[in-house]
Short mmCIF file of C-alpha atoms in Angstrom, two decimals:
data_model
loop_
_atom_site.label_atom_id
_atom_site.label_comp_id
_atom_site.label_asym_id
_atom_site.label_seq_id
_atom_site.Cartn_x
_atom_site.Cartn_y
_atom_site.Cartn_z
CA MET T 1 136.06 73.90 15.42
CA ALA T 2 138.15 74.11 12.18
CA PRO T 3 141.57 75.75 12.40
CA LYS T 4 141.75 79.42 11.82
CA TYR T 5 143.43 79.11 8.46
CA ARG T 6 140.55 76.82 7.31
CA GLN T 7 137.90 79.20 8.50
CA LEU T 8 139.72 81.95 6.65
CA SER T 9 139.97 79.90 3.41
CA ASP T 10 136.24 79.47 3.52
CA ARG T 11 135.65 83.11 3.84
CA LEU T 12 138.09 83.90 1.11
CA LEU T 13 136.44 81.44 -1.16
CA GLU T 14 133.29 83.46 -0.80
CA VAL T 15 135.39 86.63 -1.66
CA ILE T 16 136.64 84.78 -4.73
CA TYR T 17 133.17 83.92 -6.00
CA GLN T 18 132.08 87.58 -5.46
CA ASN T 19 135.15 88.92 -7.16
CA ILE T 20 134.30 86.75 -10.23
CA GLU T 21 130.85 88.43 -10.35
CA ASP T 22 132.45 91.79 -9.93
CA GLY T 23 135.18 91.28 -12.48
CA ILE T 24 137.98 91.45 -9.89
CA ASN T 25 140.80 88.95 -10.73
CA LYS T 26 143.14 89.33 -7.67
CA LEU T 27 142.93 88.87 -3.95
CA PRO T 28 144.15 91.53 -1.55
CA THR T 29 147.89 91.24 -0.49
CA GLU T 30 148.81 89.15 2.45
CA GLN T 31 149.30 92.33 4.56
CA GLU T 32 145.88 93.60 3.63
CA LEU T 33 144.36 90.20 4.42
CA CYS T 34 146.02 90.13 7.87
CA ALA T 35 144.64 93.56 8.63
CA GLN T 36 141.13 92.89 7.28
CA TYR T 37 140.63 89.55 9.11
CA LYS T 38 142.83 90.38 12.12
CA VAL T 39 144.86 87.17 11.78
CA SER T 40 148.63 86.41 11.56
CA ARG T 41 150.60 86.31 8.39
CA GLN T 42 151.11 82.54 8.89
CA THR T 43 147.35 82.02 9.00
CA VAL T 44 146.89 84.00 5.75
CA ARG T 45 149.62 82.10 4.09
CA LEU T 46 148.21 78.72 5.05
CA SER T 47 144.84 79.77 3.76
CA LEU T 48 146.17 80.88 0.50
CA SER T 49 148.22 77.69 0.16
CA LEU T 50 145.04 75.72 0.72
CA LEU T 51 143.20 77.75 -1.85
CA GLU T 52 145.98 77.18 -4.36
CA GLU T 53 146.11 73.46 -3.71
CA LYS T 54 142.44 73.28 -4.41
CA GLY T 55 142.82 75.25 -7.61
CA PHE T 56 140.93 78.45 -6.76
CA ILE T 57 144.01 80.75 -6.88
CA GLU T 58 147.31 80.78 -8.40
CA LYS T 59 150.29 82.60 -6.87
CA ARG T 60 152.65 84.70 -8.99
CA GLN T 61 155.93 85.49 -7.34
CA GLY T 62 156.15 89.19 -6.52
CA SER T 63 152.69 89.84 -7.86
CA GLY T 64 150.12 88.32 -5.62
CA SER T 65 147.34 85.74 -5.66
CA TYR T 66 145.14 85.50 -8.73
CA ILE T 67 141.66 84.00 -9.25
CA THR T 68 141.67 80.89 -11.56
CA GLY T 69 137.89 80.97 -12.19
CA HIS T 70 137.34 77.43 -10.72
CA PHE T 71 134.29 76.64 -8.65
CA GLN T 72 134.04 74.06 -5.88
CA ASP T 73 131.21 72.40 -7.77
CA ARG T 74 133.10 70.63 -10.51
CA SER T 75 130.11 70.57 -12.88
CA GLN T 76 130.54 74.43 -12.95
CA ASN T 77 133.94 73.94 -14.53
CA VAL T 78 132.49 72.51 -17.64
CA ILE T 79 132.19 74.87 -20.72
CA ALA T 80 129.53 74.60 -23.31
CA VAL T 81 130.84 75.01 -26.88
CA LEU T 82 128.25 75.45 -29.51
CA VAL T 83 129.73 74.91 -33.08
CA ASN T 84 128.33 74.20 -36.62
CA SER T 85 130.36 70.99 -37.07
CA GLU T 86 132.66 68.65 -35.19
CA ASN T 87 134.25 66.51 -37.83
CA ASP T 88 134.15 68.45 -41.01
CA TYR T 89 136.77 70.71 -42.59
CA PHE T 90 138.78 72.74 -40.12
CA TYR T 91 136.62 71.94 -37.08
CA PRO T 92 138.72 68.98 -35.63
CA SER T 93 141.84 71.22 -35.29
CA LEU T 94 139.72 74.22 -34.07
CA LEU T 95 138.13 72.13 -31.33
CA SER T 96 141.46 70.40 -30.51
CA ASP T 97 142.95 73.80 -29.82
CA ILE T 98 140.12 74.84 -27.67
CA GLN T 99 140.22 71.67 -25.68
CA THR T 100 143.94 71.79 -25.27
CA PHE T 101 144.01 75.31 -24.01
CA LEU T 102 141.08 74.92 -21.54
CA SER T 103 142.38 71.57 -20.23
CA ARG T 104 145.65 73.21 -19.30
CA HIS T 105 143.59 75.33 -16.96
CA ASN T 106 141.63 72.26 -15.77
CA PHE T 107 138.36 73.18 -17.51
CA ILE T 108 136.42 70.82 -19.61
CA PRO T 109 134.68 71.89 -22.85
CA ARG T 110 131.54 70.07 -23.74
CA ILE T 111 130.87 70.17 -27.46
CA TYR T 112 127.35 70.63 -28.98
CA VAL T 113 126.93 70.59 -32.72
CA THR T 114 124.13 72.51 -34.57
CA GLY T 115 124.83 71.62 -38.16
CA ASN T 116 124.20 75.38 -38.75
CA ASP T 117 120.43 74.52 -38.20
CA THR T 118 118.40 76.80 -35.86
CA PHE T 119 115.95 74.07 -35.06
CA THR T 120 118.86 71.91 -33.72
CA GLU T 121 120.29 75.06 -31.98
CA ARG T 122 116.98 75.61 -30.20
CA GLY T 123 116.94 72.09 -28.82
CA ILE T 124 120.46 72.38 -27.49
CA LEU T 125 119.76 75.79 -25.88
CA THR T 126 116.49 74.34 -24.23
CA ASP T 127 118.53 71.61 -22.74
CA LEU T 128 121.21 74.01 -21.52
CA LEU T 129 118.51 76.10 -19.71
CA GLU T 130 118.04 73.02 -17.41
CA ALA T 131 121.68 73.21 -16.25
CA PRO T 132 123.13 76.54 -17.49
CA PRO T 133 126.89 76.61 -18.08
CA ARG T 134 128.94 79.56 -16.71
CA VAL T 135 130.20 80.33 -20.20
CA LEU T 136 128.77 79.47 -23.62
CA LEU T 137 131.09 79.73 -26.73
CA VAL T 138 128.74 80.37 -29.63
CA GLU T 139 129.20 79.87 -33.27
CA GLY T 140 125.88 81.33 -34.61
CA CYS T 141 123.64 79.52 -36.89
CA LYS T 142 122.90 81.07 -40.34
CA SER T 143 124.31 84.30 -38.92
CA ALA T 144 123.44 86.38 -41.87
CA LEU T 145 119.76 85.89 -41.14
CA PRO T 146 117.42 86.72 -38.26
CA ASN T 147 117.79 84.16 -35.45
CA PRO T 148 114.60 82.67 -34.05
CA ASN T 149 116.26 81.52 -30.84
CA LEU T 150 117.31 84.85 -29.32
CA ASP T 151 114.62 84.39 -26.58
CA LEU T 152 116.49 81.39 -25.25
CA TYR T 153 119.83 83.23 -25.30
CA GLU T 154 118.16 86.02 -23.36
CA ASN T 155 116.84 83.48 -20.86
CA LEU T 156 120.38 81.93 -20.56
CA LYS T 157 121.87 85.51 -19.94
CA LYS T 158 119.24 86.06 -17.17
CA LYS T 159 120.52 82.92 -15.51
CA GLY T 160 124.04 84.41 -15.52
CA VAL T 161 125.54 82.67 -18.48
CA ARG T 162 128.20 84.60 -20.25
CA PHE T 163 128.66 84.48 -23.99
CA VAL T 164 131.78 84.40 -26.21
CA PHE T 165 131.03 84.43 -29.96
CA LEU T 166 133.12 82.77 -32.63
CA HIS T 167 133.43 83.65 -36.23
CA ASN T 168 130.26 85.79 -36.01
CA GLN T 169 128.01 87.51 -33.55
CA TYR T 170 124.22 87.95 -33.08
CA PRO T 171 123.43 91.65 -33.19
CA SER T 172 121.30 91.30 -30.07
CA PHE T 173 124.55 90.82 -27.94
CA PRO T 174 126.92 93.67 -29.17
CA ASP T 175 128.73 93.85 -25.79
CA CYS T 176 129.77 90.23 -25.73
CA THR T 177 133.24 89.28 -26.86
CA CYS T 178 133.56 88.02 -30.49
CA ILE T 179 136.63 86.30 -31.96
CA LYS T 180 136.35 86.49 -35.72
CA ASP T 181 138.24 86.67 -38.95
CA ASP T 182 139.08 89.98 -40.54
CA ASN T 183 136.91 88.97 -43.43
CA ILE T 184 136.99 92.35 -45.22
CA GLY T 185 140.76 92.61 -44.83
CA GLY T 186 141.22 89.05 -46.04
CA SER T 187 139.28 89.70 -49.23
CA LEU T 188 141.49 92.80 -49.82
CA LEU T 189 144.59 90.64 -49.50
CA LEU T 190 143.27 88.07 -51.99
CA VAL T 191 142.31 90.68 -54.54
CA GLN T 192 145.68 92.46 -54.26
CA GLU T 193 147.55 89.10 -54.82
CA LEU T 194 145.49 88.36 -57.82
CA ILE T 195 146.02 91.76 -59.35
CA LYS T 196 149.79 91.47 -58.79
CA SER T 197 149.59 88.18 -60.82
CA GLY T 198 147.89 90.16 -63.67
CA HIS T 199 144.28 89.29 -63.03
CA THR T 200 141.57 91.92 -63.55
CA ALA T 201 138.61 89.78 -64.59
CA ILE T 202 137.91 88.30 -61.05
CA GLY T 203 134.78 86.51 -59.88
CA GLY T 204 133.71 85.45 -56.51
CA PHE T 205 131.78 82.54 -54.74
CA PHE T 206 130.34 83.35 -51.35
CA LYS T 207 128.07 81.78 -48.67
CA SER T 208 124.82 83.69 -48.53
CA ASP T 209 123.39 82.67 -45.11
CA ASP T 210 126.45 83.33 -42.78
CA ALA T 211 127.86 86.62 -41.92
CA GLN T 212 131.40 85.53 -42.88
CA GLY T 213 130.19 85.07 -46.47
CA ILE T 214 128.52 88.49 -46.55
CA GLU T 215 131.58 90.25 -45.09
CA ARG T 216 133.90 88.49 -47.54
CA TYR T 217 131.80 89.60 -50.34
CA GLN T 218 131.70 93.08 -49.04
CA GLY T 219 135.54 93.13 -48.81
CA PHE T 220 135.91 91.69 -52.32
CA MET T 221 133.61 94.44 -53.84
CA GLU T 222 135.31 97.23 -51.90
CA ALA T 223 138.74 95.96 -52.98
CA MET T 224 137.81 95.67 -56.65
CA ARG T 225 136.12 99.10 -56.58
CA ASN T 226 139.25 100.72 -54.96
CA ALA T 227 141.26 99.06 -57.80
CA LEU T 228 138.88 100.61 -60.27
CA LEU T 229 138.00 97.08 -61.63
CA PRO T 230 134.40 96.36 -62.56
CA VAL T 231 132.49 93.47 -61.09
CA PRO T 232 129.37 92.62 -63.21
CA ASP T 233 126.71 90.72 -61.17
CA HIS T 234 127.17 87.67 -63.29
CA ARG T 235 130.71 87.17 -61.84
CA ILE T 236 129.24 86.72 -58.42
CA GLY T 237 127.97 83.26 -57.27
CA TRP T 238 126.20 82.32 -54.00
CA PHE T 239 125.63 79.01 -52.30
CA ASN T 240 124.08 78.24 -48.78
CA THR T 241 124.20 75.76 -45.86
CA GLY T 242 121.95 73.21 -47.73
CA ASP T 243 124.44 73.21 -50.75
CA LEU T 244 127.32 72.67 -48.28
CA LYS T 245 125.45 69.87 -46.45
CA ASN T 246 124.73 68.09 -49.71
CA LEU T 247 128.43 68.42 -50.70
CA ARG T 248 129.59 66.93 -47.38
CA GLN T 249 126.99 64.15 -46.88
CA GLN T 250 126.17 63.14 -50.51
CA PHE T 251 129.30 64.47 -52.48
CA ASP T 252 126.80 66.37 -54.51
CA THR T 253 128.83 69.01 -56.47
CA ASP T 254 126.02 70.09 -58.83
CA PHE T 255 125.82 73.60 -57.41
CA LEU T 256 129.49 74.07 -58.01
CA LYS T 257 129.25 73.00 -61.63
CA LYS T 258 126.29 75.49 -62.14
CA LEU T 259 128.21 78.23 -60.39
CA ALA T 260 131.19 77.70 -62.72
CA GLN T 261 129.09 77.47 -65.82
CA ASN T 262 127.00 80.58 -65.02
CA HIS T 263 129.57 82.91 -63.30
CA LEU T 264 133.13 82.27 -64.61
CA LYS T 265 132.57 82.49 -68.35
CA ASP T 266 134.79 85.65 -68.68
CA CYS T 267 136.86 85.29 -65.45
CA THR T 268 140.62 84.48 -65.32
CA ALA T 269 140.47 84.22 -61.45
CA VAL T 270 137.93 83.50 -58.71
CA ILE T 271 137.87 84.09 -54.94
CA CYS T 272 136.08 81.39 -52.98
CA TYR T 273 134.57 81.50 -49.56
CA ASN T 274 136.88 78.89 -48.20
CA ASN T 275 139.39 76.10 -49.05
CA GLU T 276 136.62 73.47 -49.01
CA ILE T 277 134.76 75.23 -51.86
CA ALA T 278 138.04 76.14 -53.69
CA TYR T 279 139.11 72.47 -53.70
CA GLU T 280 135.88 71.12 -54.88
CA LEU T 281 135.59 73.83 -57.51
CA ALA T 282 139.07 73.03 -58.86
CA LYS T 283 137.90 69.42 -59.35
CA GLU T 284 134.74 70.53 -61.21
CA LEU T 285 136.79 72.93 -63.50
CA LYS T 286 139.13 70.10 -64.38
CA LYS T 287 136.20 67.90 -65.29
CA MET T 288 135.17 70.88 -67.60
CA SER T 289 138.65 70.77 -69.24
CA PHE T 290 139.95 73.96 -67.54
CA SER T 291 143.46 73.99 -66.35
CA VAL T 292 144.03 75.29 -62.78
CA PRO T 293 145.79 77.73 -62.44
CA ASP T 294 146.70 78.27 -66.05
CA ASP T 295 143.20 78.89 -67.38
CA ILE T 296 141.70 80.12 -64.15
CA MET T 297 143.36 80.90 -60.88
CA ILE T 298 141.62 80.02 -57.65
CA ALA T 299 142.06 81.94 -54.32
CA SER T 300 140.49 81.36 -50.97
CA PHE T 301 140.43 81.75 -47.27
CA ASP T 302 141.64 79.40 -44.56
CA ASN T 303 144.82 77.51 -45.72
CA THR T 304 143.75 73.97 -44.67
CA TYR T 305 145.36 70.80 -45.92
CA LEU T 306 142.99 71.06 -49.03
CA ALA T 307 144.99 74.03 -50.34
CA THR T 308 147.87 71.78 -51.41
CA TYR T 309 146.17 68.51 -51.81
CA HIS T 310 147.52 66.61 -54.77
CA ASP T 311 147.40 68.68 -57.89
CA THR T 312 144.79 71.26 -56.87
CA ALA T 313 147.02 73.87 -55.33
CA PHE T 314 145.62 77.42 -55.12
CA LEU T 315 146.35 80.75 -53.60
CA THR T 316 145.20 80.92 -50.02
CA ILE T 317 145.51 83.05 -46.70
CA ALA T 318 145.81 81.77 -43.19
CA HIS T 319 145.87 82.91 -39.57
CA SER T 320 148.77 82.31 -37.17
CA LEU T 321 149.21 78.99 -35.61
CA HIS T 322 146.27 78.08 -33.18
CA GLU T 323 144.02 80.85 -34.25
CA PRO T 324 141.12 81.31 -33.65
CA GLY T 325 141.07 78.30 -31.12
CA TYR T 326 143.51 79.79 -28.56
CA PRO T 327 142.15 83.27 -28.51
CA ALA T 328 138.51 81.97 -28.18
CA ALA T 329 139.65 79.72 -25.34
CA GLU T 330 141.45 82.53 -23.68
CA ALA T 331 138.30 84.71 -23.87
CA ILE T 332 136.34 81.86 -22.22
CA LEU T 333 138.94 81.59 -19.48
CA ASN T 334 138.77 85.30 -18.75
CA GLU T 335 134.94 85.23 -18.58
CA LEU T 336 135.24 82.46 -16.07
CA LYS T 337 137.46 84.86 -14.01
CA GLY T 338 134.86 87.58 -14.46
CA ILE T 339 137.12 89.48 -16.94
CA HIS T 340 135.74 90.82 -20.18
CA THR T 341 137.99 90.40 -23.26
CA PRO T 342 137.62 93.01 -26.02
CA SER T 343 136.44 91.57 -29.27
CA LEU T 344 139.14 90.62 -31.71
CA GLU T 345 139.42 90.52 -35.56
CA LEU T 346 142.24 88.03 -36.57
CA ALA T 347 144.48 89.29 -39.42
CA TRP T 348 145.46 87.00 -42.37
CA GLN T 349 148.70 86.19 -43.95
CA VAL T 350 149.20 85.09 -47.68
CA LYS T 351 150.40 81.63 -48.03
CA GLY T 352 150.72 81.53 -51.77
CA LEU T 353 150.37 78.54 -54.09
#
């Protein structure tokens, strides 16, 4: 027969798993465990030490024993991360932050790339149904449009999978945690900075099939309206995932040339969906003999390395260091422990030219 402390640790492990289901993140005190299981304090301490050694709990001096979220089956400690890209734009640093944070807590993220394509997304979700992860981080595909894969998300939910959304959220899952940009507030900041610089004829280029693009357009229009500045429709240009794919894979900038020709004729400044578009637009404008920022000032979201690359500097806004990667990873960790994290909108800060 196993020693008493091992028997107790096995029973406490069952309690830990049930607590995760019930959203309880802490074990009873040593005194409470002694009374509940009618064992000595020494037996309780040996049991807790064994659970800590195996990574199921962490002890905090003066506070007690807290559940880490780890399962005995190591395959249950792998997290599925569903994102639009892995190697483009800001994704390498984003995924590195998520991996770094989770690995500190001995969880392993497994990355799945959709390419912002709902057909690819469906294939990934179908595979995940065969071996459902405990938590799925989701960056939605074409999140401004109806999603054809909600049935698979519902099936995953029925199998006990918890969702954390990144950048956007499918409306069918309003109670799930979402870590996203304050898109409306970001547009307001950019408009305010451009107005301070003397600009009133401001255009905008936004992404039409992702929720971030719609929200950034909304924020832009509200900020301009509040400043009593008109925005004729011809100053607004739209692009989509297909345009971005052609840009990244084939270096095709024709859509940006057309946007500049059709929408910036009477603008002295333009707000772009992100740094990637702003950077490529700056190059197109220079081909058209415009001086940036003298003839037209460019402002955009994200503050990546592209914002100061060579001679294409433009106004940009940024999050704090390691956002949104660390907050998203922390929300995942909490879900693994059975704790729900309130949704979060990340504020922006102006970084200037």
